[in-house]
C-alpha positions as a printed Julia matrix, in Angstrom:
139×3 Matrix{Float64}:
 -124.89  -20.47  15.12
 -127.8   -18.26  16.17
 -130.39  -19.66  18.56
 -133.71  -20.22  17.11
 -137.07  -20.11  18.68
 -140.57  -21.51  17.66
 -140.41  -21.48  13.73
 -137.16  -19.91  13.45
 -138.4   -16.53  14.44
 -135.06  -15.39  15.65
 -134.96  -11.94  14.11
 -132.9    -9.58  16.26
 -130.31   -7.62  14.28
 -131.46   -8.33  10.71
 -134.05   -5.47  10.38
 -133.86   -2.61  12.94
 -137.17   -1.07  12.12
 -139.05   -4.44  12.38
 -137.04   -5.39  15.6
 -138.19   -2.17  17.17
 -141.82   -2.72  16.22
 -141.88   -6.32  17.34
 -140.27   -5.34  20.65
 -142.82   -2.64  21.21
 -145.63   -5.04  20.46
 -144.29   -7.72  22.96
 -143.7    -4.81  25.44
 -147.29   -3.51  25.08
 -148.79   -7.03  25.39
 -146.63   -7.78  28.4
 -147.32   -4.27  29.81
 -151.23   -4.82  29.55
 -150.69   -8.3   31.24
 -148.58   -6.78  34.07
 -151.25   -4.19  34.56
 -153.66   -6.98  35.18
 -151.42   -8.68  37.51
 -150.68  -11.75  35.33
 -146.9   -11.38  35.34
 -145.85   -9.64  32.15
 -142.15  -10.07  32.84
 -142.44  -13.97  32.94
 -144.38  -13.82  29.85
 -141.75  -11.5   28.28
 -139.15  -14.15  29.14
 -141.14  -16.69  27.53
 -141.4   -14.69  24.36
 -137.62  -13.84  24.21
 -136.44  -17.37  24.92
 -139.06  -19.62  23.26
 -140.26  -17.57  20.36
 -137.45  -15.07  19.66
 -134.8   -17.65  20.51
 -132.62  -15.38  22.63
 -130.11  -16.74  25.12
 -131.72  -17.12  28.61
 -129.17  -14.87  30.23
 -129.56  -12.15  27.69
 -133.25  -12.39  28.08
 -132.92  -12.08  31.98
 -131.04   -8.96  31.53
 -133.52   -7.34  29.06
 -136.34   -8.55  31.52
 -134.64   -6.82  34.44
 -134.46   -3.5   32.58
 -138.15   -3.84  31.35
 -139.18   -4.49  34.95
 -137.84   -1.15  36.31
 -140.29    1.4   34.49
 -143.14   -1.0   34.6
 -142.78   -1.68  38.45
 -142.32    2.22  38.97
 -145.75    2.82  37.18
 -147.5    -0.04  39.07
 -145.81    1.05  42.28
 -147.32    4.57  41.87
 -150.75    3.53  41.09
 -150.76    0.98  43.99
 -149.59    3.65  46.21
 -152.2     6.22  44.86
 -154.91    3.59  45.63
 -153.65    2.9   49.15
 -152.87   -0.76  48.26
 -149.34   -1.07  49.77
 -148.71   -2.83  53.17
 -145.34   -1.67  54.27
 -145.01   -4.24  57.08
 -145.01   -6.77  54.42
 -143.21   -5.15  51.82
 -140.09   -4.21  53.69
 -138.99   -7.63  54.98
 -139.98   -9.21  51.63
 -137.95   -6.57  49.71
 -134.93   -6.92  51.85
 -134.81  -10.53  51.78
 -135.51  -10.45  47.91
 -132.63   -8.24  47.22
 -130.31  -10.23  49.38
 -131.31  -13.51  47.41
 -131.47  -11.74  44.1
 -127.71  -10.91  44.38
 -126.57  -14.44  45.22
 -128.87  -15.97  42.66
 -127.68  -13.57  39.82
 -124.18  -14.39  40.78
 -124.85  -18.08  40.36
 -126.89  -17.7   37.22
 -124.0   -16.4   35.53
 -122.08  -19.69  36.4
 -124.89  -22.08  35.46
 -125.13  -23.58  32.01
 -127.46  -21.69  29.9
 -129.51  -24.87  28.84
 -129.8   -25.82  32.48
 -131.18  -22.34  33.35
 -133.67  -22.58  30.44
 -134.8   -25.95  31.83
 -135.05  -24.68  35.37
 -137.21  -21.66  34.01
 -139.4   -23.94  32.11
 -139.84  -26.18  35.02
 -140.85  -23.41  37.05
 -143.42  -22.18  34.61
 -144.83  -25.7   34.48
 -145.18  -26.05  38.2
 -146.87  -22.66  38.49
 -149.26  -23.56  35.43
 -150.14  -27.0   37.29
 -150.87  -25.0   40.54
 -153.0   -22.58  38.74
 -155.04  -25.29  36.96
 -155.55  -27.65  39.96
 -155.86  -25.38  42.98
 -158.3   -22.61  43.5
 -158.08  -19.52  46.01
 -159.98  -19.81  49.09
 -161.57  -16.53  48.07
 -163.07  -18.27  45.0
 -164.99  -20.87  46.89
């Protein structure tokens, strides 16, 4: 039984030309949003799981591969504009890598449905925070 997303939009594998075009459009939209600092990778996950009906773990793998070139482009531009703060980046990157390995191993053992619910809960909490709390800079 193939998973289905909103309105049974699960299309992968049925029409390679259309699949490539839809994936390119999703990548384009998420790339623009990434460039604006909105979190295109997270939105790509929402598209792949909720709309395209893709398995959570498959979508995570695709999202990781999507992240590599988009992050490299953003890193280049941030470095060019001198927006990188290495004293913050290095400890955060080291801690993030250590935690990512452990969590990735754990994610392969967690039930896919639970993983989807955890991801949805995370998105809900972030959305509530964005709606209810303003940055101190905005005041």
